[in-house]
mmCIF file of C-alpha atoms and ligand atoms in Angstrom:
data_model
loop_
_atom_site.group_PDB
_atom_site.id
_atom_site.type_symbol
_atom_site.label_atom_id
_atom_site.label_comp_id
_atom_site.label_asym_id
_atom_site.label_seq_id
_atom_site.Cartn_x
_atom_site.Cartn_y
_atom_site.Cartn_z
ATOM 1 C CA MET A 1 161.866 43.423 114.299
ATOM 2 C CA ALA A 2 160.851 46.909 112.148
ATOM 3 C CA ARG A 3 158.229 49.368 113.795
ATOM 4 C CA THR A 4 155.648 50.841 111.891
ATOM 5 C CA ALA A 5 155.538 54.620 111.354
ATOM 6 C CA LEU A 6 152.700 57.008 109.981
ATOM 7 C CA VAL A 7 153.345 60.196 108.775
ATOM 8 C CA THR A 8 150.656 62.329 107.734
ATOM 9 C CA GLY A 9 151.437 64.956 104.853
ATOM 10 C CA GLY A 10 154.119 62.565 104.158
ATOM 11 C CA SER A 11 154.512 62.946 100.532
ATOM 12 C CA ARG A 12 155.866 66.372 100.372
ATOM 13 C CA GLY A 13 157.504 68.958 102.206
ATOM 14 C CA ILE A 14 158.935 68.200 105.542
ATOM 15 C CA GLY A 15 156.816 65.261 105.370
ATOM 16 C CA ALA A 16 158.699 63.446 102.653
ATOM 17 C CA ALA A 17 162.211 64.028 104.284
ATOM 18 C CA ILE A 18 160.546 62.517 107.608
ATOM 19 C CA SER A 19 158.870 59.432 105.854
ATOM 20 C CA GLN A 20 162.355 58.998 104.209
ATOM 21 C CA ALA A 21 164.667 59.422 107.021
ATOM 22 C CA LEU A 22 162.177 57.087 109.022
ATOM 23 C CA LYS A 23 162.746 54.382 105.969
ATOM 24 C CA ASN A 24 166.049 55.145 106.118
ATOM 25 C CA ALA A 25 166.442 54.019 109.813
ATOM 26 C CA GLY A 26 164.554 50.668 109.034
ATOM 27 C CA TYR A 27 160.998 51.687 109.848
ATOM 28 C CA HIS A 28 158.159 50.140 107.965
ATOM 29 C CA VAL A 29 156.537 53.761 106.797
ATOM 30 C CA ALA A 30 153.118 54.456 105.359
ATOM 31 C CA ALA A 31 152.710 58.213 104.608
ATOM 32 C CA THR A 32 149.355 59.865 104.117
ATOM 33 C CA TYR A 33 148.653 62.755 101.741
ATOM 34 C CA ALA A 34 145.197 64.679 101.554
ATOM 35 C CA GLY A 35 144.865 65.796 97.873
ATOM 36 C CA ASN A 36 147.885 66.102 95.513
ATOM 37 C CA ASP A 37 147.492 62.336 93.930
ATOM 38 C CA GLU A 38 150.327 63.135 91.560
ATOM 39 C CA ALA A 39 152.999 64.639 93.995
ATOM 40 C CA ALA A 40 152.435 61.090 96.041
ATOM 41 C CA ALA A 41 152.273 58.769 93.069
ATOM 42 C CA LYS A 42 155.604 60.404 92.303
ATOM 43 C CA PHE A 43 156.887 60.157 95.882
ATOM 44 C CA THR A 44 155.972 56.462 96.181
ATOM 45 C CA GLN A 45 157.863 55.607 92.743
ATOM 46 C CA GLU A 46 160.784 57.475 94.037
ATOM 47 C CA THR A 47 160.978 56.341 97.757
ATOM 48 C CA GLY A 48 158.908 52.642 97.736
ATOM 49 C CA ILE A 49 157.123 54.383 100.232
ATOM 50 C CA GLN A 50 153.345 53.359 100.768
ATOM 51 C CA THR A 51 151.084 56.413 100.466
ATOM 52 C CA TYR A 52 147.229 56.742 101.837
ATOM 53 C CA LYS A 53 144.768 59.478 100.816
ATOM 54 C CA TRP A 54 142.550 60.998 103.733
ATOM 55 C CA ASN A 55 141.864 64.279 104.885
ATOM 56 C CA ALA A 56 143.454 64.511 108.427
ATOM 57 C CA ALA A 57 140.662 67.265 109.085
ATOM 58 C CA ASP A 58 137.811 64.472 109.212
ATOM 59 C CA TYR A 59 137.889 61.883 112.030
ATOM 60 C CA ASP A 60 135.886 59.293 110.747
ATOM 61 C CA ALA A 61 138.452 59.121 107.495
ATOM 62 C CA SER A 62 141.260 59.104 109.828
ATOM 63 C CA LYS A 63 139.823 56.244 111.776
ATOM 64 C CA GLU A 64 139.228 54.069 108.605
ATOM 65 C CA GLY A 65 142.567 55.050 107.002
ATOM 66 C CA ILE A 66 144.832 54.617 110.080
ATOM 67 C CA ALA A 67 142.397 50.928 110.584
ATOM 68 C CA LYS A 68 143.587 50.477 106.894
ATOM 69 C CA VAL A 69 147.360 51.054 107.050
ATOM 70 C CA GLU A 70 147.528 48.423 110.218
ATOM 71 C CA ALA A 71 146.040 45.784 108.505
ATOM 72 C CA ASP A 72 148.481 46.444 105.556
ATOM 73 C CA ILE A 73 151.593 47.227 107.475
ATOM 74 C CA GLY A 74 150.937 46.571 111.196
ATOM 75 C CA PRO A 75 150.213 48.343 114.560
ATOM 76 C CA ILE A 76 151.581 51.880 114.365
ATOM 77 C CA ASP A 77 154.180 52.048 116.945
ATOM 78 C CA VAL A 78 155.285 55.721 115.554
ATOM 79 C CA VAL A 79 152.616 58.552 114.918
ATOM 80 C CA VAL A 80 154.041 62.167 113.317
ATOM 81 C CA ALA A 81 151.538 64.420 113.329
ATOM 82 C CA ASN A 82 152.829 66.536 110.532
ATOM 83 C CA ALA A 83 149.896 67.827 107.898
ATOM 84 C CA GLY A 84 149.585 71.517 108.333
ATOM 85 C CA ILE A 85 148.200 74.205 105.897
ATOM 86 C CA THR A 86 148.655 78.103 105.905
ATOM 87 C CA ARG A 87 145.678 80.595 104.950
ATOM 88 C CA ASP A 88 147.232 83.854 105.896
ATOM 89 C CA ALA A 89 145.601 87.126 106.586
ATOM 90 C CA PRO A 90 146.179 90.072 108.540
ATOM 91 C CA PHE A 91 143.695 89.456 111.661
ATOM 92 C CA HIS A 92 141.366 92.117 110.018
ATOM 93 C CA LYS A 93 141.268 90.424 106.885
ATOM 94 C CA MET A 94 140.847 86.926 108.104
ATOM 95 C CA THR A 95 137.468 84.976 107.340
ATOM 96 C CA PRO A 96 135.697 82.659 109.560
ATOM 97 C CA ALA A 97 136.179 79.942 106.813
ATOM 98 C CA GLN A 98 140.375 80.874 106.685
ATOM 99 C CA TRP A 99 140.058 80.369 110.564
ATOM 100 C CA LYS A 100 138.203 77.049 110.500
ATOM 101 C CA GLU A 101 139.926 75.237 107.878
ATOM 102 C CA VAL A 102 143.266 75.938 109.732
ATOM 103 C CA VAL A 103 142.337 74.817 112.761
ATOM 104 C CA ASP A 104 140.287 72.057 111.655
ATOM 105 C CA THR A 105 143.640 70.839 109.571
ATOM 106 C CA ASN A 106 146.490 71.574 111.970
ATOM 107 C CA LEU A 107 144.773 71.235 115.625
ATOM 108 C CA THR A 108 141.964 69.123 115.133
ATOM 109 C CA GLY A 109 144.002 67.344 112.566
ATOM 110 C CA VAL A 110 146.541 66.017 115.269
ATOM 111 C CA PHE A 111 143.877 64.735 117.689
ATOM 112 C CA ASN A 112 141.875 62.801 114.612
ATOM 113 C CA THR A 113 145.366 60.981 113.950
ATOM 114 C CA VAL A 114 146.409 60.321 117.342
ATOM 115 C CA HIS A 115 143.242 59.671 118.889
ATOM 116 C CA PRO A 116 142.236 56.306 117.064
ATOM 117 C CA ILE A 117 146.547 55.121 117.145
ATOM 118 C CA TRP A 118 146.350 55.816 121.533
ATOM 119 C CA PRO A 119 144.575 52.875 122.770
ATOM 120 C CA GLY A 120 146.908 50.553 120.670
ATOM 121 C CA MET A 121 149.995 51.970 121.999
ATOM 122 C CA ARG A 122 148.586 51.531 125.381
ATOM 123 C CA GLU A 123 147.747 48.082 125.344
ATOM 124 C CA ARG A 124 151.611 47.643 123.837
ATOM 125 C CA GLY A 125 153.213 49.647 126.358
ATOM 126 C CA PHE A 126 155.269 51.584 123.514
ATOM 127 C CA GLY A 127 154.527 54.673 121.244
ATOM 128 C CA ARG A 128 155.908 57.761 120.191
ATOM 129 C CA VAL A 129 153.914 60.701 119.156
ATOM 130 C CA VAL A 130 155.902 63.516 117.475
ATOM 131 C CA VAL A 131 153.834 66.345 116.242
ATOM 132 C CA ILE A 132 155.342 68.852 113.814
ATOM 133 C CA SER A 133 154.426 72.398 115.598
ATOM 134 C CA SER A 134 156.286 75.749 114.509
ATOM 135 C CA ILE A 135 158.553 78.590 115.322
ATOM 136 C CA ASN A 136 155.333 80.756 114.879
ATOM 137 C CA GLY A 137 153.038 78.453 117.720
ATOM 138 C CA GLN A 138 156.127 79.690 119.958
ATOM 139 C CA LYS A 139 156.480 83.709 118.944
ATOM 140 C CA GLY A 140 153.179 84.482 116.758
ATOM 141 C CA GLN A 141 153.507 85.879 113.745
ATOM 142 C CA PHE A 142 152.104 88.713 111.563
ATOM 143 C CA ALA A 143 149.110 87.278 109.430
ATOM 144 C CA GLN A 144 148.813 84.269 111.011
ATOM 145 C CA ALA A 145 146.573 84.287 114.359
ATOM 146 C CA ASN A 146 144.762 81.401 112.800
ATOM 147 C CA TYR A 147 147.911 78.932 112.155
ATOM 148 C CA ALA A 148 149.841 80.414 115.376
ATOM 149 C CA ALA A 149 147.155 79.416 117.471
ATOM 150 C CA THR A 150 146.961 75.829 116.343
ATOM 151 C CA LYS A 151 150.825 75.800 116.675
ATOM 152 C CA ALA A 152 151.056 76.864 120.172
ATOM 153 C CA GLY A 153 147.888 74.371 120.855
ATOM 154 C CA ASP A 154 150.226 71.299 119.625
ATOM 155 C CA LEU A 155 152.250 72.549 122.733
ATOM 156 C CA GLY A 156 149.749 72.005 124.916
ATOM 157 C CA PHE A 157 148.496 68.746 123.475
ATOM 158 C CA VAL A 158 151.788 67.174 123.955
ATOM 159 C CA LYS A 159 152.576 68.208 127.513
ATOM 160 C CA SER A 160 149.049 66.433 128.238
ATOM 161 C CA LEU A 161 149.692 63.347 126.013
ATOM 162 C CA ALA A 162 153.141 63.050 127.789
ATOM 163 C CA GLN A 163 151.805 62.740 131.160
ATOM 164 C CA GLU A 164 149.223 60.347 130.576
ATOM 165 C CA GLY A 165 151.152 58.159 128.110
ATOM 166 C CA ALA A 166 154.598 57.743 130.536
ATOM 167 C CA ALA A 167 153.277 55.030 132.441
ATOM 168 C CA LYS A 168 152.220 52.866 129.362
ATOM 169 C CA GLY A 169 156.121 53.350 127.625
ATOM 170 C CA ILE A 170 154.673 56.406 125.283
ATOM 171 C CA THR A 171 156.361 59.755 124.634
ATOM 172 C CA ALA A 172 154.785 62.486 123.164
ATOM 173 C CA ASN A 173 157.131 65.605 122.070
ATOM 174 C CA ALA A 174 156.754 68.571 119.352
ATOM 175 C CA ILE A 175 159.166 69.886 117.090
ATOM 176 C CA CYS A 176 159.168 73.646 116.114
ATOM 177 C CA PRO A 177 160.839 73.830 112.613
ATOM 178 C CA GLY A 178 161.611 77.521 111.860
ATOM 179 C CA TYR A 179 161.720 78.498 108.113
ATOM 180 C CA ILE A 180 162.108 75.727 106.065
ATOM 181 C CA ALA A 181 162.829 75.557 102.198
ATOM 182 C CA THR A 182 159.263 73.869 101.580
ATOM 183 C CA ASP A 183 156.617 74.814 98.846
ATOM 184 C CA MET A 184 154.853 76.488 101.922
ATOM 185 C CA VAL A 185 157.600 78.893 102.575
ATOM 186 C CA MET A 186 158.271 79.543 99.007
ATOM 187 C CA ALA A 187 154.543 80.520 98.712
ATOM 188 C CA VAL A 188 155.518 83.744 100.885
ATOM 189 C CA PRO A 189 156.067 86.818 98.595
ATOM 190 C CA GLU A 190 159.780 87.073 98.116
ATOM 191 C CA LYS A 191 160.250 90.451 99.910
ATOM 192 C CA VAL A 192 158.682 89.119 103.206
ATOM 193 C CA ARG A 193 160.927 85.763 102.562
ATOM 194 C CA ASP A 194 163.746 88.149 102.198
ATOM 195 C CA SER A 195 163.097 90.070 105.157
ATOM 196 C CA ILE A 196 162.593 86.805 107.273
ATOM 197 C CA VAL A 197 165.905 85.206 106.114
ATOM 198 C CA SER A 198 167.730 88.126 107.554
ATOM 199 C CA GLN A 199 166.223 87.467 110.710
ATOM 200 C CA ILE A 200 167.652 83.755 110.646
ATOM 201 C CA PRO A 201 171.088 84.002 112.456
ATOM 202 C CA THR A 202 172.744 81.118 110.569
ATOM 203 C CA GLY A 203 171.697 82.629 107.471
ATOM 204 C CA ARG A 204 169.687 80.686 105.530
ATOM 205 C CA LEU A 205 166.522 78.612 105.379
ATOM 206 C CA GLY A 206 166.330 75.395 107.347
ATOM 207 C CA GLU A 207 166.236 72.010 105.071
ATOM 208 C CA PRO A 208 163.382 69.312 105.881
ATOM 209 C CA GLU A 209 166.038 67.134 106.486
ATOM 210 C CA GLU A 210 167.248 69.026 109.104
ATOM 211 C CA ILE A 211 163.767 68.385 110.760
ATOM 212 C CA ALA A 212 163.703 64.797 109.684
ATOM 213 C CA ARG A 213 166.995 63.978 111.605
ATOM 214 C CA CYS A 214 165.454 65.417 115.167
ATOM 215 C CA VAL A 215 161.861 63.240 114.114
ATOM 216 C CA VAL A 216 164.267 59.914 113.716
ATOM 217 C CA PHE A 217 165.898 60.763 117.338
ATOM 218 C CA LEU A 218 162.425 61.135 119.153
ATOM 219 C CA ALA A 219 161.328 58.261 117.717
ATOM 220 C CA SER A 220 163.819 55.833 118.574
ATOM 221 C CA ASP A 221 163.787 53.641 121.601
ATOM 222 C CA ASP A 222 166.621 55.488 123.040
ATOM 223 C CA SER A 223 164.840 58.781 123.249
ATOM 224 C CA GLY A 224 162.371 57.328 126.077
ATOM 225 C CA PHE A 225 163.467 60.139 128.862
ATOM 226 C CA ILE A 226 162.205 62.671 126.617
ATOM 227 C CA ASN A 227 158.791 63.280 127.181
ATOM 228 C CA GLY A 228 156.446 66.696 126.583
ATOM 229 C CA SER A 229 159.563 68.195 125.401
ATOM 230 C CA THR A 230 159.621 71.357 122.599
ATOM 231 C CA ILE A 231 162.380 70.860 119.930
ATOM 232 C CA SER A 232 163.323 74.114 118.249
ATOM 233 C CA ALA A 233 165.062 73.999 114.786
ATOM 234 C CA ASN A 234 164.853 77.269 113.724
ATOM 235 C CA GLY A 235 168.804 78.515 112.930
ATOM 236 C CA GLY A 236 168.733 80.581 116.087
ATOM 237 C CA GLN A 237 165.601 82.614 114.991
ATOM 238 C CA PHE A 238 163.872 82.437 118.309
ATOM 239 C CA PHE A 239 164.897 80.953 122.037
ATOM 240 C CA VAL A 240 162.212 79.735 124.363
HETATM 241 N N1 LIG B 1 155.129 92.958 110.339
HETATM 242 C C1 LIG B 1 154.647 94.197 110.224
HETATM 243 N N2 LIG B 1 153.825 94.876 109.152
HETATM 244 C C2 LIG B 1 153.425 94.035 108.457
HETATM 245 C C3 LIG B 1 154.097 92.746 108.319
HETATM 246 C C4 LIG B 1 154.819 92.100 109.173
HETATM 247 N N3 LIG B 1 155.545 91.109 109.124
HETATM 248 N N4 LIG B 1 153.646 92.176 106.911
HETATM 249 C C5 LIG B 1 153.209 92.774 106.261
HETATM 250 N N5 LIG B 1 153.072 94.174 107.460
HETATM 251 C C6 LIG B 1 152.599 94.825 107.028
HETATM 252 C C7 LIG B 1 152.200 96.015 105.380
HETATM 253 O O1 LIG B 1 153.797 96.393 105.019
HETATM 254 C C8 LIG B 1 151.029 96.761 105.456
HETATM 255 O O2 LIG B 1 151.264 97.860 106.245
HETATM 256 P P1 LIG B 1 150.497 99.097 105.020
HETATM 257 O O3 LIG B 1 149.316 99.086 105.304
HETATM 258 O O4 LIG B 1 151.030 100.475 106.261
HETATM 259 O O5 LIG B 1 151.335 99.165 103.547
HETATM 260 C C9 LIG B 1 150.029 95.785 105.925
HETATM 261 O O6 LIG B 1 150.673 95.048 107.103
HETATM 262 C C10 LIG B 1 148.834 95.038 105.091
HETATM 263 O O7 LIG B 1 149.751 94.414 104.202
HETATM 264 P P2 LIG B 1 149.021 93.876 102.906
HETATM 265 O O8 LIG B 1 147.693 94.599 102.520
HETATM 266 O O9 LIG B 1 150.203 93.322 101.978
HETATM 267 O O10 LIG B 1 148.398 92.558 103.409
HETATM 268 P P3 LIG B 1 147.858 91.372 102.834
HETATM 269 O O11 LIG B 1 146.361 91.416 102.795
HETATM 270 O O12 LIG B 1 147.977 91.731 101.326
HETATM 271 O O13 LIG B 1 148.200 90.017 103.587
HETATM 272 C C11 LIG B 1 150.239 89.137 103.605
HETATM 273 C C12 LIG B 1 149.709 89.938 102.971
HETATM 274 C C13 LIG B 1 149.561 87.792 104.053
HETATM 275 C C14 LIG B 1 150.556 89.598 104.894
HETATM 276 C C15 LIG B 1 151.867 88.674 103.129
HETATM 277 O O14 LIG B 1 152.582 89.497 103.324
HETATM 278 C C16 LIG B 1 152.301 87.152 103.752
HETATM 279 O O15 LIG B 1 152.387 86.103 103.282
HETATM 280 N N6 LIG B 1 153.312 87.456 104.634
HETATM 281 C C17 LIG B 1 153.892 86.484 105.257
HETATM 282 C C18 LIG B 1 153.221 85.832 106.492
HETATM 283 C C19 LIG B 1 154.026 84.772 106.709
HETATM 284 O O16 LIG B 1 155.267 84.696 107.521
HETATM 285 N N7 LIG B 1 153.671 83.254 107.030
HETATM 286 C C20 LIG B 1 154.506 82.582 107.180
HETATM 287 C C21 LIG B 1 154.550 81.440 106.107
HETATM 288 S S1 LIG B 1 155.447 79.900 106.172
HETATM 289 C C22 LIG B 1 154.876 78.761 107.715
HETATM 290 O O17 LIG B 1 153.867 79.341 108.139
HETATM 291 C C23 LIG B 1 155.853 77.614 107.880
HETATM 292 C C24 LIG B 1 156.208 77.834 109.384
HETATM 293 O O18 LIG B 1 155.698 77.414 110.429
HETATM 294 C C25 LIG B 1 157.192 78.863 109.754
#
C-alpha cells in the first residue's frame, strides 16, 4: 500500500521539488503552505498534490492541520519538515522580532510538525522524519545568527529523535542543502550571490531536485540503517 508523506512548505522552492519527487515515487503527498494562496493553487493545479494552509510556527494549527491530513489521506508515514524563512541582518542590527520569527518558524516549527505525528509512528512501528537544515547550520553565515542557530538546532533534534525512534522502526535524519536556486537564495543581493557561487567548487547553485532525491532515499524502506545522519548536498562548498 502506498505510504503517506507530509511536506511542510511543500508548494514552493525545495519543498515543491520534494513533494513532486515523493509523488513520483508513489507516495500520497500532502504539502503545507503558510500564506501564498496563489502559488499553492498553481502548484495543486500543475501537480495534483493537495495543499493545506497552516502556519508551522503555531502548534495548535499544526496539530489540527495534521489531523485533517490524516483523516483525508491516511496516517503519515513520512514527515519532511522543510518550512523555513530568513530574516537576515548583521547581528548588531538584528531585532528581537527577526530572531523570534526565525526561531518560531524554523526550529519550533519543526517540533510543531513532528510532535503530533510521532505517537502514530511509534504505534505503527514505522516512520521517517526528514528535517531540511542548511549548510549555514553547519558553518554559520554572516547576517544569519538567527537562521544558522535554528539550522544547527535541527541537527541536535534529529540525533535525539534517532535514538528515541530506533526501537520503533522510526528514523530521523537531516539534509543540509547548500545554496540552491530558489526564491530564498535569489533574494540575496546579486553581488553577494555571485561571491557565494564563486565559493562552490561545483561552480553553480544546486537544483531543488538534487535535494528532493536525497529525501526520497531517506524516506524509503531501504534507508532503515541510516539514522541520526546529516547528508550534506552543497557542491563541495563545506565539509564536516
Ligand atoms: N562577510 C564579511 N563581511 C560582510 C559580508 C560577509 N559575508 N557581507 C557583508 N559584509 C560586510 C559589508 O561589506 C559591510 O561592510 P562595511 O560596513 O565595512 O562596508 C558590512 O558587512 C555591513 O554591510 P551592509 O551595511 O550592506 O549590511 P546590511 O545591514 O545592509 O545587510 C546583508 C546586508 C543582509 C548582510 C546582505 O548583504 C545579505 O543578505 N547577505 C547575504 C546573507 C546570506 O548569505 N544569506 C543566506 C540566504 S540563503 C539561505 O539562507 C538558504 C540556505 O540555507 C543556504
